[in-house]
Short mmCIF file of C-alpha atoms in Angstrom, two decimals:
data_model
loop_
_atom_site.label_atom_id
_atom_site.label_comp_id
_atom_site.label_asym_id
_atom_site.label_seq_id
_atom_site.Cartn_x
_atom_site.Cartn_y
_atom_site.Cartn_z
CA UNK B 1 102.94 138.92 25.86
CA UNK B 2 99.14 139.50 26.52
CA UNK B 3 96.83 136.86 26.21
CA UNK B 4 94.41 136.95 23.29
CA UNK B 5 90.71 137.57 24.11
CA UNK B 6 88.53 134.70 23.94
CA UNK B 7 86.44 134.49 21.04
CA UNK B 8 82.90 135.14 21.50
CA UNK B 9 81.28 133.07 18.82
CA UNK B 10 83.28 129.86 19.70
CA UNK B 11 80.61 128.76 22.03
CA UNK B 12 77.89 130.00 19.37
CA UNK B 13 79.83 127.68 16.89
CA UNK B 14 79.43 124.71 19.35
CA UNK B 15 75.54 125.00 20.15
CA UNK B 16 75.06 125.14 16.35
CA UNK B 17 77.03 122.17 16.31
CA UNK B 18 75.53 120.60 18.99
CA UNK B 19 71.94 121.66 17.67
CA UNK B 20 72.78 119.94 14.02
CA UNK B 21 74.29 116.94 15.25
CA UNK B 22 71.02 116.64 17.28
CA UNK B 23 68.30 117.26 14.48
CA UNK B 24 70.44 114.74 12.31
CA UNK B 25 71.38 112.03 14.38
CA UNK B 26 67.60 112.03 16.24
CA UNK B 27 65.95 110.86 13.12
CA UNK B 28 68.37 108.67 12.21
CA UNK B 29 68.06 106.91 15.29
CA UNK B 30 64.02 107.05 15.53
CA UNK B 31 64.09 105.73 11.29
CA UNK B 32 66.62 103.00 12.28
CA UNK B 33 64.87 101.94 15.48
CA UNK B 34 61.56 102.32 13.29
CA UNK B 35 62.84 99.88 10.36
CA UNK B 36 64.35 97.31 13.30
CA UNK B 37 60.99 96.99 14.97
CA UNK B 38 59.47 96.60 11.41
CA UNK B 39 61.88 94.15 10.38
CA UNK B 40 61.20 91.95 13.33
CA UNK B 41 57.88 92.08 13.35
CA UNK B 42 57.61 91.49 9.71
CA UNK B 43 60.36 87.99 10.65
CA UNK B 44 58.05 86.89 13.37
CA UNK B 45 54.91 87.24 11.00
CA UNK B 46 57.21 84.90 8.45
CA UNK B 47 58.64 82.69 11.16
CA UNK B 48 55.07 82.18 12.98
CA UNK B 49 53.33 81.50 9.25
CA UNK B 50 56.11 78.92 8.79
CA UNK B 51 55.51 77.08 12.07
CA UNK B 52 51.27 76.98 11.27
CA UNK B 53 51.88 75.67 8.28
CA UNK B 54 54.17 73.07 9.72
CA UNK B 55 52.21 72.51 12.74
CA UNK B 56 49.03 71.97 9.83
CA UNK B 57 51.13 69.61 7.88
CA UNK B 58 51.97 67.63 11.00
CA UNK B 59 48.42 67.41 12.35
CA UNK B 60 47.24 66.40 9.22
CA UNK B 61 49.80 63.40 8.71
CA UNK B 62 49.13 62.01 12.03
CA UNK B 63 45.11 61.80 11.60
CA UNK B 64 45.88 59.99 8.43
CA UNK B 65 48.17 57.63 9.81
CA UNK B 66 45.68 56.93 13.14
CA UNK B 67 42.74 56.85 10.94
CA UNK B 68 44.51 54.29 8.61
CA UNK B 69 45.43 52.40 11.44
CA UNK B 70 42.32 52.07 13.39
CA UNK B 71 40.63 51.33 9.42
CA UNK B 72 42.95 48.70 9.07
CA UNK B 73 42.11 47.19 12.56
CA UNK B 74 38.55 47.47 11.44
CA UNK B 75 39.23 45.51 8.61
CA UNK B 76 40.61 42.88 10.18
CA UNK B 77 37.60 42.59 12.63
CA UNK B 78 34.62 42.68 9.98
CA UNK B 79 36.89 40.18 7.63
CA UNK B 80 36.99 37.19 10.13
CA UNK B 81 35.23 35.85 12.18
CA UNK B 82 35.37 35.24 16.00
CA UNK B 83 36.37 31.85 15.49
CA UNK B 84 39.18 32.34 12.75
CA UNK B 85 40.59 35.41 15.03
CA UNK B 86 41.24 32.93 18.16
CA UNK B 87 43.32 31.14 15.94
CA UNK B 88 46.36 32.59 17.23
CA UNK B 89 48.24 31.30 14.07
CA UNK B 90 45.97 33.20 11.90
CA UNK B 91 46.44 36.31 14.15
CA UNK B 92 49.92 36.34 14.23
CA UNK B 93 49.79 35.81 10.24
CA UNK B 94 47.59 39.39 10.15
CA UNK B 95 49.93 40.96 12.94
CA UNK B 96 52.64 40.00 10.46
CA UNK B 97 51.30 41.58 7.37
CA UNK B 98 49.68 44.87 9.52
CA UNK B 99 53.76 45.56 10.33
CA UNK B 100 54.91 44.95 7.07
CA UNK B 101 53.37 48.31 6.31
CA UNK B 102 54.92 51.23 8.56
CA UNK B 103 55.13 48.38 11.55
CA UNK B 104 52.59 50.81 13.71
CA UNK B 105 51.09 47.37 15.22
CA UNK B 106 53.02 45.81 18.18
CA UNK B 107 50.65 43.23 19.31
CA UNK B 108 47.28 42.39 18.56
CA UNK B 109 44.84 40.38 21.07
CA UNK B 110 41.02 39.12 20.52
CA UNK B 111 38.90 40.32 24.07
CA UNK B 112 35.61 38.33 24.67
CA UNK B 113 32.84 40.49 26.96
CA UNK B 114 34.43 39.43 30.20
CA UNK B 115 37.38 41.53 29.75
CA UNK B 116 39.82 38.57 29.03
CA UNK B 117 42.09 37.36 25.76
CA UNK B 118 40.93 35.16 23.85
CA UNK B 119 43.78 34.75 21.80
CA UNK B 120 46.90 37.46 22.29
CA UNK B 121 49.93 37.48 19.74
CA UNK B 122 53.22 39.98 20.81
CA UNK B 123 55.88 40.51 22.73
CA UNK B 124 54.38 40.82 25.86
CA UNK B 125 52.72 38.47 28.47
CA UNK B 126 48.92 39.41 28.51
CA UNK B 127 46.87 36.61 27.81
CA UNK B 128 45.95 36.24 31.61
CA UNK B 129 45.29 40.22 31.71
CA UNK B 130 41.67 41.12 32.96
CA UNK B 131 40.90 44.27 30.82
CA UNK B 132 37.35 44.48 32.37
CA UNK B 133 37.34 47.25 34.17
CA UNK B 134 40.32 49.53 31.95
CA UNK B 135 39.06 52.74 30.69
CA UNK B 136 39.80 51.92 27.06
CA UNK B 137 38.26 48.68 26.97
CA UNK B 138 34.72 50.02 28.87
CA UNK B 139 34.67 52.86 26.07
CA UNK B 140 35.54 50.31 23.22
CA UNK B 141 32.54 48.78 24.18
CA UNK B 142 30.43 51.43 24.17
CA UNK B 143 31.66 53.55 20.90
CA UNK B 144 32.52 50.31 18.85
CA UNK B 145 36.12 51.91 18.28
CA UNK B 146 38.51 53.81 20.82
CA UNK B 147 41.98 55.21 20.49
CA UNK B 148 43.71 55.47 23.79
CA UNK B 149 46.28 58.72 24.99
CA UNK B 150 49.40 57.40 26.34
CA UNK B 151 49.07 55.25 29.33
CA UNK B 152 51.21 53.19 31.83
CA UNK B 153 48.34 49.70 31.59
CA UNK B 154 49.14 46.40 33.04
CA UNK B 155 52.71 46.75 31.33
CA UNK B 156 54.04 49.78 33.21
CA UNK B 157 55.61 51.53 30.40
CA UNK B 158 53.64 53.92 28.27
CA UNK B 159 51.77 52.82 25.11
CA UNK B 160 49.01 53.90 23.84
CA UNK B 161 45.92 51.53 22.79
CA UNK B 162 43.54 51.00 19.77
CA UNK B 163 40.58 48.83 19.79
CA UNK B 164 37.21 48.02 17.33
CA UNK B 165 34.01 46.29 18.43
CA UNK B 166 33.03 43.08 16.91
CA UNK B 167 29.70 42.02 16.77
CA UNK B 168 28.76 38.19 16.31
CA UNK B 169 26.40 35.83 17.58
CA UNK B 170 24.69 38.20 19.65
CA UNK B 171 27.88 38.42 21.88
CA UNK B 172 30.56 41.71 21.87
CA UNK B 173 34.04 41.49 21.21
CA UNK B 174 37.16 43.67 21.09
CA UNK B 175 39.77 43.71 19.10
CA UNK B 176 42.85 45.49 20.35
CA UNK B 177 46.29 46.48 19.26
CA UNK B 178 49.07 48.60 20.91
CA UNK B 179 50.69 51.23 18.87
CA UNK B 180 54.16 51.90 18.49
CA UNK B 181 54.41 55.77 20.45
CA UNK B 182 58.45 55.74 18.46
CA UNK B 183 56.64 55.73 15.28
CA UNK B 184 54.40 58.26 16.11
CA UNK B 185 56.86 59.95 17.84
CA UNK B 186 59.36 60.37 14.54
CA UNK B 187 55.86 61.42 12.15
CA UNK B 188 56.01 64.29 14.10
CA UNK B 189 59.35 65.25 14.88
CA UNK B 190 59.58 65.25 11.13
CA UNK B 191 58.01 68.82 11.03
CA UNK B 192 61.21 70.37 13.33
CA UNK B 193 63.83 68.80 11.76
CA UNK B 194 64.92 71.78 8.94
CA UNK B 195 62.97 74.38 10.87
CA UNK B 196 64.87 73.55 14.40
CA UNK B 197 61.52 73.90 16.13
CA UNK B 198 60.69 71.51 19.08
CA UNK B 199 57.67 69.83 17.81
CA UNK B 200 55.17 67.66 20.13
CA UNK B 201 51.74 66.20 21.10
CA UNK B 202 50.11 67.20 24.20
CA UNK B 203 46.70 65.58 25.99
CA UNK B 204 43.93 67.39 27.68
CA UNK B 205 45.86 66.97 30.74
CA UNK B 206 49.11 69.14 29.07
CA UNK B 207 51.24 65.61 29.15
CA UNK B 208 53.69 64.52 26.61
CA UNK B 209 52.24 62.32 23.94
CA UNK B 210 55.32 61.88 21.39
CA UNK B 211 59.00 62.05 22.37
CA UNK B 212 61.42 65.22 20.54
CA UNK B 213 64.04 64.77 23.26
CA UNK B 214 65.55 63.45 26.15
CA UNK B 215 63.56 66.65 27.50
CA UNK B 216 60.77 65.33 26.40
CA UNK B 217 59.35 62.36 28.74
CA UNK B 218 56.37 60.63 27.57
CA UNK B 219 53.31 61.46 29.98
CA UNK B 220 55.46 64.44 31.87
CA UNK B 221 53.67 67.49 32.47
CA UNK B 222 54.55 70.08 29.51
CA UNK B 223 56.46 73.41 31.07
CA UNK B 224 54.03 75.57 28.92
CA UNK B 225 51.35 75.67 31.39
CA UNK B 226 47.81 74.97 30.77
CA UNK B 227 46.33 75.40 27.17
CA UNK B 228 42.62 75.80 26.52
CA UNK B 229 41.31 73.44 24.06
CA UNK B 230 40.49 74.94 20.83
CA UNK B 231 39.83 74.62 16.74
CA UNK B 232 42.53 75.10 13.70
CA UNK B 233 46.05 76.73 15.24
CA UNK B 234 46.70 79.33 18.21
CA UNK B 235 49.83 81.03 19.08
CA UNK B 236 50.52 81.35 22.62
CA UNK B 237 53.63 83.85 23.51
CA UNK B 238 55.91 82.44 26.63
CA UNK B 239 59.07 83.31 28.38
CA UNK B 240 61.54 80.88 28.74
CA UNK B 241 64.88 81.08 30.54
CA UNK B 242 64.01 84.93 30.65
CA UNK B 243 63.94 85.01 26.74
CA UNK B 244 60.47 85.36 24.66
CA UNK B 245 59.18 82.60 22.79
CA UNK B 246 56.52 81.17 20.59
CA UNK B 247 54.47 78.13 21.21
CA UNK B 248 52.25 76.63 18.33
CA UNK B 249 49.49 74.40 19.35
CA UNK B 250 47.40 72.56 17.16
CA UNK B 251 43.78 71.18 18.28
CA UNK B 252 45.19 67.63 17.61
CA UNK B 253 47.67 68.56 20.24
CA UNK B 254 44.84 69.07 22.90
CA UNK B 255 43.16 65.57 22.33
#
Protein backbone atom coordinates (compact mmCIF):
# COMPACT_ATOMS: atom_id res chain seq x y z
CA UNK A 1 0.00 0.00 0.00
CA UNK A 2 1.56 3.49 -0.82
CA UNK A 3 2.43 5.72 1.75
CA UNK A 4 0.33 8.86 2.18
CA UNK A 5 1.99 12.20 1.30
CA UNK A 6 3.01 14.27 4.07
CA UNK A 7 0.90 17.07 4.80
CA UNK A 8 2.18 20.36 3.97
CA UNK A 9 0.52 22.60 6.48
CA UNK A 10 1.45 20.35 9.51
CA UNK A 11 4.59 22.24 10.03
CA UNK A 12 2.58 25.62 9.27
CA UNK A 13 0.19 24.38 12.10
CA UNK A 14 3.21 24.01 14.50
CA UNK A 15 4.97 27.53 13.94
CA UNK A 16 1.51 29.05 14.55
CA UNK A 17 1.52 27.08 17.52
CA UNK A 18 4.78 27.75 18.48
CA UNK A 19 4.31 31.59 17.60
CA UNK A 20 0.99 31.74 20.03
CA UNK A 21 2.33 29.88 22.77
CA UNK A 22 5.20 32.45 22.56
CA UNK A 23 3.19 35.85 22.43
CA UNK A 24 1.07 34.33 25.41
CA UNK A 25 3.30 32.78 27.67
CA UNK A 26 6.09 35.90 27.18
CA UNK A 27 3.85 38.32 28.90
CA UNK A 28 2.77 36.18 31.30
CA UNK A 29 6.10 35.58 32.40
CA UNK A 30 7.41 39.40 32.09
CA UNK A 31 3.68 40.47 34.23
CA UNK A 32 4.45 37.70 36.79
CA UNK A 33 8.15 38.46 37.13
CA UNK A 34 6.94 42.25 37.10
CA UNK A 35 4.32 41.77 40.11
CA UNK A 36 7.19 39.44 42.09
CA UNK A 37 9.75 42.20 41.96
CA UNK A 38 6.89 44.64 43.01
CA UNK A 39 5.75 42.54 45.69
CA UNK A 40 9.16 42.31 47.23
CA UNK A 41 10.07 45.51 47.00
CA UNK A 42 6.84 46.75 48.30
CA UNK A 43 7.66 43.76 51.62
CA UNK A 44 11.08 45.20 52.08
CA UNK A 45 9.65 48.88 52.12
CA UNK A 46 7.08 47.31 54.99
CA UNK A 47 9.68 45.13 56.66
CA UNK A 48 12.48 48.05 56.68
CA UNK A 49 9.59 50.72 58.04
CA UNK A 50 8.91 48.11 60.75
CA UNK A 51 12.53 47.74 61.87
CA UNK A 52 12.97 52.03 62.00
CA UNK A 53 10.25 52.23 63.90
CA UNK A 54 11.50 49.56 66.23
CA UNK A 55 14.98 50.60 66.11
CA UNK A 56 13.24 54.44 67.13
CA UNK A 57 11.30 52.90 69.89
CA UNK A 58 14.40 51.19 71.23
CA UNK A 59 16.69 54.22 71.07
CA UNK A 60 14.27 56.19 72.65
CA UNK A 61 13.69 53.78 75.76
CA UNK A 62 17.27 53.48 76.44
CA UNK A 63 18.02 57.46 76.61
CA UNK A 64 15.20 57.54 79.04
CA UNK A 65 16.34 54.89 81.14
CA UNK A 66 20.29 56.35 81.08
CA UNK A 67 19.05 59.78 81.52
CA UNK A 68 16.89 58.66 84.54
CA UNK A 69 19.67 56.95 85.85
CA UNK A 70 22.43 59.38 85.69
CA UNK A 71 19.31 62.08 87.17
CA UNK A 72 18.87 59.89 89.88
CA UNK A 73 22.69 59.68 90.63
CA UNK A 74 22.56 63.43 90.47
CA UNK A 75 20.10 63.50 92.98
CA UNK A 76 21.73 61.67 95.28
CA UNK A 77 24.92 63.88 94.98
CA UNK A 78 23.23 67.48 95.34
CA UNK A 79 20.91 65.88 98.33
CA UNK A 80 23.83 65.01 100.75
CA UNK A 81 26.51 66.11 101.60
CA UNK A 82 30.19 64.90 101.44
CA UNK A 83 30.11 63.99 104.89
CA UNK A 84 26.67 62.06 105.05
CA UNK A 85 27.80 60.16 101.63
CA UNK A 86 31.07 58.60 103.44
CA UNK A 87 28.77 57.17 105.71
CA UNK A 88 28.85 53.93 104.12
CA UNK A 89 25.63 52.96 106.07
CA UNK A 90 23.82 55.79 104.58
CA UNK A 91 25.18 54.80 101.10
CA UNK A 92 24.30 51.43 101.15
CA UNK A 93 20.69 52.64 102.48
CA UNK A 94 20.49 54.87 98.92
CA UNK A 95 22.15 51.90 96.89
CA UNK A 96 19.27 49.96 98.41
CA UNK A 97 16.41 52.14 97.45
CA UNK A 98 18.21 53.19 93.74
CA UNK A 99 17.72 49.07 93.02
CA UNK A 100 14.46 48.84 94.31
CA UNK A 101 13.50 50.62 91.13
CA UNK A 102 14.60 48.59 87.86
CA UNK A 103 17.92 47.48 90.06
CA UNK A 104 20.16 49.39 87.18
CA UNK A 105 22.69 50.33 90.19
CA UNK A 106 25.25 47.62 91.19
CA UNK A 107 27.49 49.51 93.41
CA UNK A 108 27.88 52.94 94.29
CA UNK A 109 31.31 54.53 95.67
CA UNK A 110 32.09 58.33 96.90
CA UNK A 111 35.77 59.42 94.95
CA UNK A 112 37.65 62.36 96.68
CA UNK A 113 40.12 64.45 94.02
CA UNK A 114 42.95 62.01 94.46
CA UNK A 115 41.29 59.35 92.58
CA UNK A 116 40.54 57.12 95.70
CA UNK A 117 37.08 55.81 97.61
CA UNK A 118 36.05 57.39 100.11
CA UNK A 119 33.42 55.21 101.01
CA UNK A 120 32.47 52.15 98.35
CA UNK A 121 29.24 49.94 98.94
CA UNK A 122 28.84 46.55 96.38
CA UNK A 123 29.81 43.47 95.55
CA UNK A 124 33.10 44.06 94.57
CA UNK A 125 36.49 44.88 96.30
CA UNK A 126 37.37 48.55 95.26
CA UNK A 127 37.85 50.63 98.07
CA UNK A 128 41.75 50.46 97.64
CA UNK A 129 41.22 51.17 93.71
CA UNK A 130 43.21 54.33 92.46
CA UNK A 131 40.78 55.74 89.79
CA UNK A 132 43.17 58.73 89.16
CA UNK A 133 44.31 58.32 86.09
CA UNK A 134 40.94 56.13 84.39
CA UNK A 135 39.46 57.77 81.47
CA UNK A 136 36.01 58.03 83.02
CA UNK A 137 37.00 59.45 86.17
CA UNK A 138 39.48 62.37 84.36
CA UNK A 139 36.30 63.27 82.14
CA UNK A 140 33.89 63.14 85.24
CA UNK A 141 35.92 65.72 86.45
CA UNK A 142 35.97 67.83 83.79
CA UNK A 143 32.13 67.60 82.41
CA UNK A 144 30.61 67.25 86.02
CA UNK A 145 28.76 63.99 84.68
CA UNK A 146 30.12 61.04 82.38
CA UNK A 147 28.56 57.84 81.18
CA UNK A 148 31.14 55.27 80.32
CA UNK A 149 30.91 52.57 76.98
CA UNK A 150 31.58 49.16 78.09
CA UNK A 151 34.92 48.59 79.59
CA UNK A 152 37.10 45.79 81.17
CA UNK A 153 38.37 48.52 84.55
CA UNK A 154 40.17 47.27 87.51
CA UNK A 155 37.51 44.32 87.62
CA UNK A 156 38.30 42.60 84.31
CA UNK A 157 34.88 41.91 83.21
CA UNK A 158 32.93 44.46 81.24
CA UNK A 159 30.70 47.10 82.89
CA UNK A 160 30.04 50.13 82.01
CA UNK A 161 30.39 53.32 84.44
CA UNK A 162 28.31 56.43 85.49
CA UNK A 163 29.58 59.21 87.52
CA UNK A 164 28.35 63.10 88.71
CA UNK A 165 30.62 65.83 90.09
CA UNK A 166 30.11 67.10 93.51
CA UNK A 167 31.10 70.31 94.47
CA UNK A 168 31.70 71.24 98.29
CA UNK A 169 34.01 73.10 100.27
CA UNK A 170 35.96 74.23 97.48
CA UNK A 171 37.14 70.56 96.91
CA UNK A 172 35.72 68.08 93.78
CA UNK A 173 34.19 64.91 94.23
CA UNK A 174 32.78 62.00 92.22
CA UNK A 175 30.18 60.04 92.66
CA UNK A 176 30.15 56.79 90.76
CA UNK A 177 27.98 53.81 90.11
CA UNK A 178 28.34 50.73 87.78
CA UNK A 179 25.45 49.81 85.67
CA UNK A 180 24.00 46.60 85.20
CA UNK A 181 25.00 45.92 81.03
CA UNK A 182 22.02 42.59 81.58
CA UNK A 183 19.53 45.20 82.16
CA UNK A 184 20.42 47.19 79.45
CA UNK A 185 21.03 44.40 77.53
CA UNK A 186 17.16 42.91 77.85
CA UNK A 187 15.66 46.96 77.20
CA UNK A 188 16.87 46.36 74.00
CA UNK A 189 16.50 42.96 73.00
CA UNK A 190 12.90 43.78 73.76
CA UNK A 191 12.53 45.40 70.24
CA UNK A 192 13.49 41.74 68.36
CA UNK A 193 11.61 39.61 70.29
CA UNK A 194 8.07 39.41 67.98
CA UNK A 195 9.90 40.83 64.98
CA UNK A 196 12.85 38.01 65.15
CA UNK A 197 15.33 40.76 64.35
CA UNK A 198 18.82 40.69 66.08
CA UNK A 199 18.79 43.89 67.88
CA UNK A 200 22.10 45.60 69.46
CA UNK A 201 24.25 48.59 70.60
CA UNK A 202 27.41 49.33 68.95
CA UNK A 203 30.36 52.06 70.07
CA UNK A 204 32.34 54.31 67.87
CA UNK A 205 34.77 51.60 67.73
CA UNK A 206 31.87 48.99 66.03
CA UNK A 207 32.07 46.83 69.55
CA UNK A 208 29.23 45.14 71.19
CA UNK A 209 27.55 47.22 73.84
CA UNK A 210 24.41 44.95 74.87
CA UNK A 211 24.28 41.14 74.63
CA UNK A 212 21.25 39.41 71.96
CA UNK A 213 23.18 36.13 71.93
CA UNK A 214 25.75 33.85 72.70
CA UNK A 215 26.92 35.47 69.23
CA UNK A 216 26.92 38.42 70.66
CA UNK A 217 30.11 39.07 73.06
CA UNK A 218 30.17 42.21 74.90
CA UNK A 219 33.11 44.50 73.51
CA UNK A 220 33.71 42.00 70.27
CA UNK A 221 34.15 43.64 67.11
CA UNK A 222 30.60 43.67 65.19
CA UNK A 223 30.87 41.50 61.68
CA UNK A 224 29.09 44.48 59.93
CA UNK A 225 32.12 46.37 59.24
CA UNK A 226 32.65 49.93 59.95
CA UNK A 227 29.59 52.36 60.21
CA UNK A 228 29.92 56.11 59.83
CA UNK A 229 28.44 57.98 62.60
CA UNK A 230 25.33 59.70 61.75
CA UNK A 231 21.73 61.46 62.86
CA UNK A 232 18.03 59.71 63.09
CA UNK A 233 18.18 55.95 61.29
CA UNK A 234 20.27 54.57 58.17
CA UNK A 235 19.89 51.37 56.43
CA UNK A 236 22.96 49.74 55.42
CA UNK A 237 22.44 46.57 52.89
CA UNK A 238 25.03 43.49 53.71
CA UNK A 239 25.63 39.99 52.61
CA UNK A 240 25.78 37.45 54.99
CA UNK A 241 26.51 33.75 54.53
CA UNK A 242 26.08 34.66 50.71
CA UNK A 243 22.41 35.80 51.42
CA UNK A 244 21.34 39.72 51.38
CA UNK A 245 20.49 41.41 54.43
CA UNK A 246 19.44 44.53 56.19
CA UNK A 247 21.20 46.25 58.97
CA UNK A 248 19.40 49.13 60.95
CA UNK A 249 21.57 51.45 62.85
CA UNK A 250 20.46 54.01 65.02
CA UNK A 251 22.78 57.15 66.05
CA UNK A 252 22.48 55.88 69.69
CA UNK A 253 24.08 52.79 68.34
CA UNK A 254 27.25 54.79 67.21
CA UNK A 255 27.89 56.47 70.71
Amino acid sequence: MPKPPPNPYRRLRGQIFLVLLAFGLIPLIAMGIAGFMANREEAETRMRNVLEAMVKNRKATVELFLEATLRQLDLVSTSFSVAELAQPKLLESLLGEMRRDRGAIIDLGLIGSSGRHITYVGPYQLQEMDYRDQPWFQQAMVLGRYESDIFLGFRRFPHMVMAVKKREGGKDYVLRATIDTDLLSSLVREGGLESGADVFILNRAGEYQTRYSSQHRLMEKADCGPLPLHSGVRVAEMRRDGRRGDKHVADHGCR
